[in-house]
Coordinates of C-alpha atoms in Angstrom, one line a residue:
Chain A
X12 CA 87.3 -152.4 39.9
X13 CA 85.9 -153.0 36.5
X14 CA 87.9 -151.6 33.8
X15 CA 85.9 -149.6 31.3
X16 CA 86.5 -147.5 28.2
X17 CA 90.0 -147.0 26.9
X18 CA 91.6 -143.7 27.5
X19 CA 93.8 -141.8 25.2
X20 CA 97.5 -141.6 26.1
X21 CA 99.5 -139.1 24.2
X22 CA 102.2 -141.6 23.3
X23 CA 100.1 -144.8 23.4
X24 CA 96.8 -143.8 21.8
X25 CA 93.7 -145.4 23.2
X26 CA 94.6 -147.5 26.1
X27 CA 93.0 -149.6 28.7
X28 CA 94.1 -149.5 32.4
X29 CA 95.9 -152.8 32.1
X30 CA 97.8 -151.7 29.0
X31 CA 98.6 -148.4 30.6
X32 CA 99.8 -150.1 33.7
X33 CA 102.0 -152.5 31.8
X34 CA 103.5 -149.7 29.7
X35 CA 103.9 -147.2 32.4
X36 CA 104.5 -149.0 35.7
X37 CA 108.3 -149.2 35.5
X38 CA 108.5 -145.7 34.1
X39 CA 106.4 -144.5 37.1
X40 CA 108.7 -146.3 39.5
X41 CA 111.7 -144.7 37.9
X42 CA 110.2 -141.3 38.0
X43 CA 109.3 -141.7 41.6
X44 CA 112.8 -142.9 42.4
X45 CA 114.2 -139.8 40.9
X46 CA 112.0 -137.7 43.2
X47 CA 112.8 -139.7 46.3
X48 CA 116.1 -141.6 45.7
X49 CA 114.5 -144.5 47.5
X50 CA 113.7 -147.6 45.5
X51 CA 111.3 -148.9 48.1
X52 CA 109.4 -145.6 48.3
X53 CA 109.3 -145.3 44.6
X54 CA 107.6 -148.6 44.1
X55 CA 105.2 -147.9 46.9
X56 CA 104.4 -144.5 45.5
X57 CA 103.9 -145.9 42.0
X58 CA 101.6 -148.7 43.2
X59 CA 99.6 -146.2 45.2
X60 CA 99.3 -144.0 42.1
X61 CA 98.1 -146.9 39.9
X62 CA 95.6 -147.9 42.7
X63 CA 94.1 -144.5 42.6
X64 CA 93.9 -144.6 38.9
X65 CA 92.3 -148.0 38.9
X66 CA 89.6 -146.7 41.2
X67 CA 89.0 -143.6 39.1
X68 CA 89.7 -144.9 35.6
X69 CA 86.3 -143.9 34.4
X70 CA 86.9 -140.3 35.4
X71 CA 90.4 -139.9 34.3
X72 CA 90.9 -138.0 31.1
X73 CA 94.6 -137.9 30.7
X74 CA 96.1 -140.9 32.3
X75 CA 99.7 -139.9 31.9
X76 CA 99.1 -136.5 33.5
X77 CA 97.1 -138.0 36.3
X78 CA 99.8 -140.6 36.9
X79 CA 102.5 -138.0 37.2
X80 CA 100.4 -135.8 39.4
X81 CA 99.8 -138.8 41.7
X82 CA 103.5 -139.6 41.6
X83 CA 104.7 -136.1 42.5
X84 CA 102.1 -135.8 45.2
X85 CA 103.1 -139.2 46.6
X86 CA 106.7 -138.2 46.5
X87 CA 106.0 -135.0 48.3
X88 CA 104.1 -136.8 51.0
X89 CA 106.9 -139.3 51.3
X90 CA 109.4 -136.5 51.5
X91 CA 107.5 -134.9 54.3
X92 CA 107.6 -138.1 56.3
X93 CA 111.1 -139.2 55.4
X94 CA 112.7 -135.7 55.4
X95 CA 115.5 -136.8 53.2
X96 CA 116.4 -136.8 49.6
X97 CA 120.0 -137.7 49.9
X98 CA 121.2 -140.2 47.4
X99 CA 121.7 -143.6 48.9
X100 CA 124.1 -145.9 47.1
X101 CA 122.3 -149.2 47.3
X102 CA 124.7 -152.1 47.4
X103 CA 124.6 -153.9 44.1
X104 CA 123.3 -150.9 42.2
X105 CA 124.8 -149.9 39.0
X106 CA 128.2 -148.2 39.2
X107 CA 127.4 -144.8 37.8
X108 CA 129.9 -142.7 36.0
X109 CA 131.2 -139.6 37.6
X110 CA 129.0 -137.3 35.6
X111 CA 125.9 -139.2 36.6
X112 CA 126.9 -139.0 40.2
X113 CA 127.6 -135.3 40.0
X114 CA 124.1 -134.7 38.4
X115 CA 122.5 -136.9 41.0
X116 CA 124.2 -135.1 43.9
X117 CA 123.4 -131.6 42.6
X118 CA 119.8 -132.6 42.0
X119 CA 119.6 -133.7 45.6
X120 CA 120.5 -130.3 46.8
X121 CA 117.7 -128.6 44.9
X122 CA 114.3 -127.8 46.5
X123 CA 111.6 -130.4 46.0
X124 CA 109.8 -128.1 43.6
X125 CA 112.9 -127.6 41.4
X126 CA 113.8 -131.2 41.4
X127 CA 110.3 -132.1 40.4
X128 CA 110.2 -129.9 37.4
X129 CA 113.7 -131.0 36.3
X130 CA 112.8 -134.6 36.6
X131 CA 109.5 -134.1 34.8
X132 CA 111.3 -132.2 32.0
X133 CA 114.3 -134.3 31.5
X134 CA 113.1 -137.7 32.5
X135 CA 109.4 -137.4 31.8
X136 CA 109.9 -135.4 28.7
X137 CA 107.2 -133.0 29.7
X138 CA 106.8 -129.6 28.3
X139 CA 106.4 -126.7 30.7
X140 CA 102.6 -126.6 30.4
X141 CA 102.4 -130.3 31.0
X142 CA 104.6 -129.9 34.0
X143 CA 102.3 -127.2 35.3
X144 CA 99.4 -129.6 34.9
X145 CA 101.2 -132.5 36.5
X146 CA 102.3 -130.5 39.5
X147 CA 99.4 -128.2 39.9
X148 CA 101.6 -125.2 39.8
X149 CA 101.1 -122.1 37.7
X150 CA 103.0 -122.1 34.5
X151 CA 105.2 -119.2 35.5
X152 CA 106.1 -120.9 38.7
X153 CA 107.1 -123.9 36.8
X154 CA 109.3 -121.8 34.5
X155 CA 110.7 -120.1 37.6
X156 CA 111.6 -123.4 39.2
X157 CA 113.0 -124.7 36.0
X158 CA 115.1 -121.7 35.4
X159 CA 116.4 -121.5 38.9
X160 CA 117.0 -125.2 39.2
X161 CA 118.9 -125.3 35.9
X162 CA 120.9 -122.3 36.9
X163 CA 122.0 -124.0 40.0
X164 CA 122.8 -127.2 38.2
X165 CA 124.7 -125.4 35.5
X166 CA 126.8 -123.5 38.1
X167 CA 127.6 -126.6 40.1
X168 CA 128.3 -128.9 37.2
X169 CA 130.6 -126.7 35.3
Chain B
X2 CA 120.5 -122.0 23.1
X3 CA 124.1 -122.1 23.7
X4 CA 126.4 -125.1 23.4
X5 CA 126.8 -124.9 27.2
X6 CA 123.1 -125.1 27.7
X7 CA 122.8 -128.0 25.3
X8 CA 125.5 -129.7 27.1
X9 CA 123.8 -129.3 30.4
X10 CA 120.6 -130.5 29.0
X11 CA 122.2 -133.6 27.6
X12 CA 124.1 -134.3 30.8
X13 CA 121.0 -134.0 32.9
X14 CA 119.0 -136.1 30.6
X15 CA 121.6 -138.8 30.4
X16 CA 122.2 -138.9 34.1
X17 CA 118.5 -139.2 34.9
X18 CA 118.2 -142.0 32.4
X19 CA 121.1 -143.8 34.0
X20 CA 119.8 -143.3 37.5
X21 CA 116.4 -144.3 36.6
X22 CA 117.6 -147.4 34.8
X23 CA 119.0 -148.7 38.0
X24 CA 115.5 -149.0 39.4
X25 CA 112.6 -150.8 37.8
X26 CA 110.4 -152.1 40.6
X27 CA 109.2 -155.6 41.1
X28 CA 110.0 -157.9 38.2
X29 CA 106.7 -159.7 38.0
X30 CA 104.2 -157.1 36.8
X31 CA 101.3 -159.5 37.3
X32 CA 102.1 -159.6 41.0
X33 CA 102.3 -155.8 41.1
X34 CA 99.0 -155.6 39.2
X35 CA 97.3 -157.7 41.9
X36 CA 98.8 -155.5 44.6
X37 CA 97.5 -152.4 42.8
X38 CA 94.0 -154.0 42.7
X39 CA 94.2 -154.8 46.4
X40 CA 95.3 -151.3 47.3
X41 CA 92.5 -149.9 45.2
X42 CA 90.0 -152.2 46.8
X43 CA 91.3 -151.3 50.3
X44 CA 91.0 -147.7 49.5
X45 CA 87.3 -148.0 48.8
X46 CA 85.9 -147.0 52.1
X47 CA 82.8 -148.4 53.7
X48 CA 79.7 -146.3 54.2
X49 CA 79.7 -143.9 57.1
X50 CA 76.8 -144.0 59.5
X51 CA 73.4 -144.8 58.2
X52 CA 73.4 -142.4 55.3
X53 CA 75.3 -144.7 53.0
X54 CA 77.8 -141.9 52.3
X55 CA 81.2 -142.9 51.2
X56 CA 84.4 -141.8 52.7
X57 CA 85.0 -139.3 49.9
X58 CA 81.8 -137.6 50.8
X59 CA 82.7 -137.6 54.4
X60 CA 85.8 -135.7 53.6
X61 CA 84.0 -132.5 52.6
X62 CA 81.1 -133.1 55.0
X63 CA 83.6 -132.8 57.7
X64 CA 84.9 -129.6 56.2
X65 CA 81.4 -128.2 55.9
X66 CA 80.6 -129.2 59.5
X67 CA 83.8 -127.6 60.7
X68 CA 82.8 -124.3 59.0
X69 CA 79.5 -124.4 60.8
X70 CA 81.0 -125.3 64.1
X71 CA 83.5 -122.5 63.9
X72 CA 81.2 -120.1 62.3
X73 CA 83.6 -117.8 60.7
X74 CA 86.4 -118.0 63.2
X75 CA 89.5 -119.4 62.1
X76 CA 89.2 -123.1 62.7
X77 CA 91.0 -126.2 61.9
X78 CA 90.1 -129.6 61.0
X79 CA 92.5 -132.4 60.5
X80 CA 91.0 -134.3 57.7
X81 CA 90.2 -137.9 58.6
X82 CA 92.7 -140.5 57.9
X83 CA 90.2 -141.9 55.4
X84 CA 90.0 -138.7 53.5
X85 CA 89.6 -139.4 49.8
X86 CA 92.7 -140.2 47.9
X87 CA 93.2 -138.0 45.1
X88 CA 96.1 -137.1 42.8
X89 CA 96.9 -134.0 44.7
X90 CA 97.0 -135.2 48.2
X91 CA 96.9 -139.0 48.5
X92 CA 96.6 -140.2 52.0
X93 CA 99.6 -141.4 53.9
X94 CA 100.5 -145.0 53.1
X95 CA 101.4 -145.7 56.7
X96 CA 99.2 -145.4 59.8
X97 CA 99.3 -142.2 61.7
X98 CA 101.8 -142.2 64.5
X99 CA 100.6 -142.3 68.1
X100 CA 99.4 -139.3 69.9
X101 CA 102.0 -137.2 71.6
X102 CA 102.8 -138.0 75.2
X103 CA 105.3 -135.3 75.9
X104 CA 106.2 -132.0 74.4
X105 CA 104.9 -131.6 71.0
X106 CA 107.1 -131.3 68.0
X107 CA 105.7 -129.2 65.2
X108 CA 105.7 -131.0 61.9
X109 CA 104.0 -128.6 59.7
X110 CA 103.6 -124.9 59.8
X111 CA 101.4 -122.8 57.7
X112 CA 100.5 -119.2 58.0
X113 CA 97.3 -117.7 56.8
X114 CA 96.6 -114.1 56.1
X115 CA 94.3 -111.6 57.6
X116 CA 91.5 -113.0 55.5
X117 CA 91.9 -116.4 57.0
X118 CA 88.5 -116.3 58.5
X119 CA 85.6 -117.7 56.8
X120 CA 83.9 -115.6 54.2
X121 CA 86.8 -114.5 52.1
X122 CA 87.3 -116.3 48.9
X123 CA 90.8 -117.4 49.4
X124 CA 92.5 -119.1 52.2
X125 CA 89.2 -118.9 54.0
X126 CA 89.3 -122.5 54.7
X127 CA 92.0 -123.1 57.2
X128 CA 91.9 -126.8 57.0
X129 CA 95.3 -128.1 57.4
X130 CA 95.5 -130.3 54.4
X131 CA 94.3 -127.5 52.2
X132 CA 96.8 -125.3 53.7
X133 CA 99.7 -127.6 53.4
X134 CA 98.8 -129.4 50.2
X135 CA 96.0 -127.6 48.5
X136 CA 96.6 -124.0 49.0
X137 CA 95.0 -123.3 45.6
X138 CA 91.6 -124.4 46.7
X139 CA 89.4 -121.4 47.6
X140 CA 86.3 -121.7 49.7
X141 CA 83.3 -119.5 50.0
X142 CA 80.4 -119.8 52.4
X143 CA 77.4 -117.6 52.7
X144 CA 74.9 -117.6 55.5
X145 CA 71.5 -116.0 56.1
X146 CA 71.7 -113.2 58.6
X147 CA 69.9 -115.4 61.2
X148 CA 72.4 -118.1 60.6
X149 CA 69.7 -120.5 59.6
X150 CA 71.1 -121.7 56.3
X151 CA 74.3 -121.7 54.5
X152 CA 75.4 -122.2 50.9
X153 CA 79.1 -122.9 50.2
X154 CA 81.2 -123.2 47.1
X155 CA 84.6 -124.6 46.6
X156 CA 86.7 -125.8 43.7
X157 CA 89.9 -127.6 43.4
X158 CA 91.7 -130.5 42.0
X159 CA 89.5 -133.2 43.1
X160 CA 86.8 -134.0 45.7
X161 CA 85.6 -137.4 46.7
X162 CA 82.0 -136.3 47.1
X163 CA 81.1 -136.7 43.5
X164 CA 81.3 -140.5 44.0
X165 CA 78.2 -140.2 46.1
X166 CA 76.1 -138.1 43.8
X167 CA 73.2 -139.9 42.4
X168 CA 71.4 -137.5 40.1
X169 CA 72.7 -136.1 36.9
X170 CA 71.9 -132.5 36.3
X171 CA 72.2 -130.6 33.0
X172 CA 73.7 -127.2 34.0
X173 CA 73.8 -126.0 30.4
X174 CA 76.7 -125.1 28.3
X175 CA 77.5 -128.8 28.0
X176 CA 78.2 -128.9 31.7
X177 CA 76.8 -131.9 33.5
X178 CA 76.5 -131.8 37.3
X179 CA 76.1 -134.6 39.8
X180 CA 73.8 -134.0 42.6
X181 CA 73.6 -135.8 45.9
X182 CA 71.9 -135.5 49.3
X183 CA 73.7 -134.8 52.5
X184 CA 73.0 -137.3 55.3
X185 CA 70.4 -136.7 57.9
X186 CA 68.6 -134.4 55.6
X187 CA 71.2 -131.8 56.2
X188 CA 70.9 -130.5 52.6
X189 CA 72.3 -131.2 49.2
X190 CA 75.4 -130.9 47.2
X191 CA 76.2 -130.6 43.5
X192 CA 79.5 -131.1 41.8
X193 CA 80.6 -130.4 38.2
X194 CA 83.9 -130.3 36.4
X195 CA 85.6 -127.9 34.1
X196 CA 88.8 -129.2 32.7
X197 CA 90.7 -130.8 35.5
X198 CA 89.0 -128.6 38.1
X199 CA 86.1 -130.0 40.2
X200 CA 83.6 -127.6 41.6
X201 CA 81.2 -128.2 44.4
X202 CA 78.3 -126.3 45.9
X203 CA 76.5 -127.5 49.0
X204 CA 73.6 -126.0 50.7
X205 CA 71.5 -126.6 53.7
X206 CA 67.9 -127.7 53.6
X207 CA 66.4 -124.2 53.9
X208 CA 68.0 -123.0 50.7
X209 CA 65.6 -123.4 47.9
X210 CA 66.4 -125.3 44.7
X211 CA 66.2 -122.1 42.6
X212 CA 68.5 -120.3 45.0
X213 CA 71.0 -123.1 44.9
X214 CA 70.9 -123.5 41.1
X215 CA 71.2 -119.8 40.5
X216 CA 74.3 -119.8 42.8
X217 CA 75.7 -122.7 40.8
X218 CA 75.2 -121.0 37.5
X219 CA 76.8 -117.8 38.8
X220 CA 79.8 -119.9 40.0
X221 CA 80.0 -121.5 36.6
X222 CA 80.1 -118.0 35.0
X223 CA 82.6 -116.6 37.5
X224 CA 84.2 -119.1 39.9
X225 CA 85.9 -116.3 41.7
X226 CA 82.8 -114.3 42.4
X227 CA 79.6 -116.4 42.6
X228 CA 76.5 -114.4 43.5
X229 CA 74.9 -115.6 46.7
X230 CA 71.2 -115.8 47.2
X231 CA 69.5 -112.6 48.2
X232 CA 70.2 -111.8 51.8
X233 CA 72.8 -114.3 52.3
X234 CA 76.1 -112.9 53.2
X235 CA 79.6 -114.0 54.1
X236 CA 80.0 -113.8 57.8
X237 CA 81.6 -110.7 58.9
X238 CA 83.4 -111.8 62.0
X239 CA 86.5 -110.0 63.1
X240 CA 89.3 -111.1 60.9
X241 CA 92.6 -112.0 62.4
X242 CA 95.6 -109.9 61.7
X243 CA 97.4 -113.0 61.0
X244 CA 97.1 -116.6 61.8
X245 CA 99.5 -119.4 62.3
X246 CA 98.6 -123.1 62.1
X247 CA 100.7 -125.9 63.3
X248 CA 100.1 -129.6 62.9
X249 CA 101.8 -132.3 64.8
X250 CA 102.8 -135.7 64.1
X251 CA 101.3 -136.9 61.0
X252 CA 98.6 -134.3 61.0
X253 CA 96.5 -135.9 63.7
X254 CA 96.5 -132.8 65.7
X255 CA 96.4 -129.2 64.8
X256 CA 97.0 -126.1 66.8
X257 CA 96.3 -122.7 65.5
X258 CA 96.9 -119.2 66.7
X259 CA 95.1 -116.2 65.5
X260 CA 96.0 -112.7 66.5
X261 CA 93.4 -110.1 66.3
X262 CA 94.2 -106.4 66.4
X263 CA 93.0 -104.5 69.5
X264 CA 91.3 -107.5 70.9
X265 CA 88.7 -107.6 68.2
X266 CA 88.5 -111.3 68.3
X267 CA 85.2 -113.2 67.9
X268 CA 83.3 -113.7 71.1
X269 CA 83.3 -117.2 72.4
X270 CA 79.5 -117.4 71.8
X271 CA 80.1 -116.8 68.2
X272 CA 81.7 -120.2 68.0
X273 CA 78.7 -122.1 66.8
X274 CA 78.5 -125.3 68.5
X275 CA 80.4 -124.2 71.5
X276 CA 78.8 -124.9 74.9
X277 CA 76.3 -122.3 76.2
X278 CA 78.5 -121.6 79.1
X279 CA 79.9 -118.3 79.9
X280 CA 82.5 -117.2 77.4
X281 CA 85.9 -118.4 78.4
X282 CA 88.0 -116.1 80.5
X283 CA 91.5 -115.7 79.3
X284 CA 93.3 -119.0 79.4
X285 CA 90.1 -120.9 80.0
X286 CA 89.6 -123.8 77.7
X287 CA 86.4 -124.5 75.9
X288 CA 86.2 -127.9 74.4
X289 CA 83.7 -128.7 71.7
X290 CA 83.3 -132.3 70.6
X291 CA 82.5 -132.7 67.0
X292 CA 82.0 -135.5 64.6
X293 CA 85.6 -135.2 63.5
X294 CA 87.2 -134.8 66.8
X295 CA 87.5 -132.2 69.5
X296 CA 88.1 -128.6 69.1
X297 CA 89.4 -126.7 72.1
X298 CA 89.8 -123.0 72.1
X299 CA 91.6 -120.9 74.6
X300 CA 92.3 -117.2 74.6
X301 CA 95.8 -116.2 75.2
X302 CA 96.4 -112.7 76.3
X303 CA 94.2 -109.9 75.0
X304 CA 94.3 -110.6 71.3
X305 CA 95.3 -114.1 70.6
X306 CA 93.0 -116.9 70.2
X307 CA 94.4 -120.4 70.1
X308 CA 92.6 -123.4 69.1
X309 CA 93.3 -127.1 68.9
X310 CA 91.6 -129.6 66.7
X311 CA 92.2 -133.2 67.3
X312 CA 90.9 -135.9 65.0
X313 CA 92.6 -138.6 67.1
X314 CA 90.3 -140.3 69.5
X315 CA 93.1 -141.0 71.8
X316 CA 94.0 -137.3 72.2
X317 CA 92.3 -135.0 74.6
X318 CA 92.2 -131.6 73.0
X319 CA 92.0 -129.9 76.3
X320 CA 95.2 -131.6 77.3
X321 CA 96.8 -130.5 74.1
X322 CA 96.1 -126.9 74.9
X323 CA 98.5 -127.3 77.8
X324 CA 101.1 -127.4 75.1
X325 CA 100.0 -124.4 73.3
X326 CA 102.4 -122.1 75.1
X327 CA 105.3 -124.3 74.0
X328 CA 104.8 -122.8 70.6
X329 CA 105.7 -119.2 70.0
X330 CA 102.9 -117.1 68.7
X331 CA 104.4 -116.8 65.3
X332 CA 104.2 -120.5 65.1
X333 CA 107.2 -120.6 63.0
X334 CA 110.0 -122.8 64.3
X335 CA 113.4 -121.7 63.1
X336 CA 114.5 -123.3 60.0
X337 CA 117.7 -125.2 60.1
X338 CA 118.6 -123.7 56.8
X339 CA 118.1 -120.2 58.2
X340 CA 119.4 -120.7 61.6
X341 CA 122.1 -118.2 61.0
X342 CA 119.5 -115.6 61.0
X343 CA 117.4 -115.8 64.1
X344 CA 114.0 -114.3 64.0
X345 CA 114.0 -110.7 65.2
X346 CA 112.1 -110.3 68.4
X347 CA 110.0 -107.5 67.0
X348 CA 109.2 -109.0 63.7
X349 CA 105.8 -108.5 62.3
X350 CA 104.3 -110.0 59.3
X351 CA 101.1 -109.1 57.5
X352 CA 99.4 -110.6 54.5
X353 CA 96.8 -108.9 52.5
X354 CA 95.4 -108.0 49.2
X355 CA 92.0 -107.1 48.0
X356 CA 91.0 -110.3 46.5
X357 CA 92.8 -113.1 44.9
X358 CA 94.7 -113.1 42.7
X359 CA 96.4 -110.1 44.1
X360 CA 98.1 -110.8 47.4
X361 CA 100.9 -109.3 49.2
X362 CA 103.2 -110.0 52.1
X363 CA 105.0 -107.5 54.3
X364 CA 107.5 -108.1 57.0
X365 CA 108.9 -105.5 59.2
X366 CA 111.6 -105.8 61.8
X367 CA 114.5 -104.0 63.4
X368 CA 117.9 -105.0 62.2
X369 CA 120.8 -105.5 64.5
X370 CA 122.0 -102.0 63.9
X371 CA 118.7 -100.5 64.8
X372 CA 117.5 -99.8 61.4
X373 CA 113.9 -100.5 60.7
X374 CA 113.5 -102.9 57.9
X375 CA 110.6 -103.7 55.6
X376 CA 110.4 -106.5 53.0
X377 CA 107.6 -106.7 50.7
X378 CA 106.5 -109.2 48.2
X379 CA 103.4 -109.7 46.1
X380 CA 101.9 -112.2 43.9
X381 CA 99.5 -111.3 41.2
X382 CA 97.3 -113.6 39.3
X383 CA 98.8 -116.4 41.2
X384 CA 102.0 -116.3 39.3
X385 CA 103.4 -112.9 39.0
X386 CA 105.3 -111.3 41.8
X387 CA 107.1 -108.3 42.7
X388 CA 109.0 -107.2 45.8
X389 CA 111.0 -104.6 47.5
X390 CA 113.7 -104.5 50.0
X391 CA 115.3 -102.5 52.7
X392 CA 118.6 -101.1 53.7
X393 CA 121.6 -103.3 53.3
X394 CA 121.7 -104.0 57.0
X395 CA 118.4 -105.6 56.7
X396 CA 119.8 -108.9 55.8
X397 CA 117.6 -110.7 58.2
X398 CA 114.8 -113.1 58.2
X399 CA 111.9 -114.7 59.7
X400 CA 111.1 -118.1 58.7
X401 CA 110.6 -121.7 59.3
X402 CA 110.3 -125.0 57.6
X403 CA 107.3 -127.1 57.0
X404 CA 107.3 -130.4 55.3
X405 CA 111.0 -130.1 54.9
X406 CA 110.6 -127.0 52.8
X407 CA 111.2 -123.5 53.8
X408 CA 107.7 -122.4 54.2
X409 CA 107.6 -118.9 55.4
X410 CA 109.4 -116.0 55.0
X411 CA 111.6 -113.4 53.8
X412 CA 114.5 -111.2 54.2
X413 CA 115.9 -108.5 52.2
X414 CA 119.3 -107.5 51.2
X415 CA 120.4 -104.2 49.8
X416 CA 117.7 -102.1 48.6
X417 CA 116.1 -102.1 46.2
X418 CA 118.5 -103.9 44.0
X419 CA 118.6 -107.3 45.7
X420 CA 116.0 -109.2 47.5
X421 CA 116.6 -112.6 48.8
X422 CA 113.2 -114.0 49.3
X423 CA 112.4 -117.3 50.8
X424 CA 108.7 -117.5 51.2
X425 CA 105.6 -119.3 50.4
X426 CA 102.9 -117.0 49.3
X427 CA 100.1 -117.9 51.7
X428 CA 97.7 -117.5 48.8
X429 CA 99.3 -120.1 46.7
X430 CA 102.3 -122.1 45.9
X431 CA 104.2 -119.2 44.5
X432 CA 107.5 -119.1 46.3
X433 CA 111.2 -118.7 46.0
X434 CA 113.5 -121.2 47.4
X435 CA 116.0 -119.0 49.0
X436 CA 116.9 -117.7 45.6
X437 CA 117.8 -114.1 44.9
X438 CA 116.3 -112.1 42.3
X439 CA 116.9 -108.6 41.1
X440 CA 114.8 -106.0 39.4
X441 CA 116.6 -106.8 36.2
X442 CA 115.7 -110.4 36.5
X443 CA 112.1 -109.5 37.2
X444 CA 112.1 -107.2 34.3
X445 CA 113.4 -109.9 32.2
X446 CA 110.1 -111.7 32.8
X447 CA 108.6 -109.0 30.7
X448 CA 106.1 -106.4 31.6
X449 CA 107.7 -105.3 34.8
X450 CA 109.1 -101.9 35.7
X451 CA 110.7 -101.2 38.9
X452 CA 111.0 -98.0 41.0
X453 CA 112.1 -97.2 44.4
X454 CA 111.8 -94.4 46.9
X455 CA 112.4 -93.5 50.5
X456 CA 109.7 -94.2 53.0
X457 CA 111.5 -92.4 55.7
X458 CA 115.1 -91.8 56.7
X459 CA 115.9 -95.4 57.2
X460 CA 113.6 -97.4 55.0
X461 CA 113.7 -97.6 51.3
X462 CA 110.8 -99.2 49.6
X463 CA 110.2 -100.1 46.0
X464 CA 107.2 -100.5 43.8
X465 CA 106.7 -102.6 40.8
X466 CA 104.4 -102.1 37.9
X467 CA 103.3 -105.3 36.4
X468 CA 101.9 -105.0 32.9
X469 CA 100.9 -101.5 33.6
X470 CA 99.1 -102.4 36.9
X471 CA 100.5 -100.7 40.0
X472 CA 101.9 -103.2 42.3
X473 CA 103.3 -100.8 44.8
X474 CA 102.8 -102.4 48.1
X475 CA 102.7 -99.9 50.9

């Protein structure tokens, strides 16, 4: 587990694993949470993702993309086991405004693939091509999921 | 972009930020960092056997071994629990659940096409994890006519095998390969990367170095059509008309069904590695122990071959076969989401296409009013698609869920103007999630034209032209 040469992160420049971890861990947990709506699963998925990255740091070219791919893959695996994506109001959690709750609830009704691309787009700030890379899906499929997911959200949020 | 769109964008962005802000994980990052290191260390698998081969290597060795064992017949291998973790399909974080004691409950369903057997460049590897999580990874294998040697090629997102490669090989064009030796002098492998894609060729010991490297170079030039060594061919076993795979409980056990037209299924003795006993009579079980678990095969009826692969030492594959009949042939449990549309009893599904990237799916069935229905869909280049429908009364479906997602299939509504398609292209991850699309919408994607016509008195079909290429499906 020896850390080696820094990698280049699009927003952080050259980065070592430790710095990448420090900068991205909470972000990864949050992203995983938006895909699972489970805080416990999110942390587990994020830690697994970073563990994979640590093992392969030498081979990873684009850490941020690798991280998201591991996160989305972990969320899918978790989803298959848990079979639920319903929002759970955790006691003590922030009281969300009605619009946030509405978005959350509609998002929960989307397919996993649609939710993934929307989270990556609006939380991760990814462009469509980056989403395609992060999810392993063809670009046109990403566009299709995004279009359909947004259409559903627009319809239900209006 | 309209104001409404802007507003939606902003609302989603703000809501996601608010939701995400509610979760941040463990406060002490140093603690988490230690956990990450521990997980990474735990995931580093010990050598397997005497060959000093790491778990990542074992992953694809099992795959290669399975191909040899099943010799071109659809076969399944549940990848070992210590399969390499990779960003596409990390291993489960929890132990696999215990083996089934009672009736088996399908957990995953995947359906392969008529080229599901070995030797076709796509979907030829019916390994469950590839089916369920890595459908984009093709697999090729070529064999000398006498079956003495094989050379195989695959590429995908990641393979663990490269960790075990020792020798660096300059493959030209600034491509560096990593070469390693299979355990027990079984042969060699070579991996290389292009972008984020990892490629791998493995060959048995009777394949010469020049043959192997020529094959590698041809794969570099054209990953979709590498040139095999002279005389080596893809096995030409009978191909199943269609194939269904079902895994149970955490993926420990897999059951597959292949239906062959007119009984043209592979003979039992074509199952390399099978006992030398007489071929199984219908219903007779043949169990073949392998390094990755047991494979049991049983013929059901005249044209269905079922097989079971178990990677769980606690599970007797022959016993599992007893459960085979619990699963309908189509292998597609009804989807909760689609339960209003029970599967027609005469439904038939076919998959095809010359080669990737062109693939098509066709479903036919009889609607409640007696009309014969056809629904067609196609994917081109992995990301284009077209489709056609049937009479309005053909609002029907066949389908099921896998992994919590609608995995398989279709229905049509109103022809040819509306198609509600819920399917997962067996050749990839191109699917529609129960959405509807119209010719107009397709056309809006650019390059599409749509036409329809009558196939007979009751069925209307449609064809689509994609960027000038004919995509008519019947």
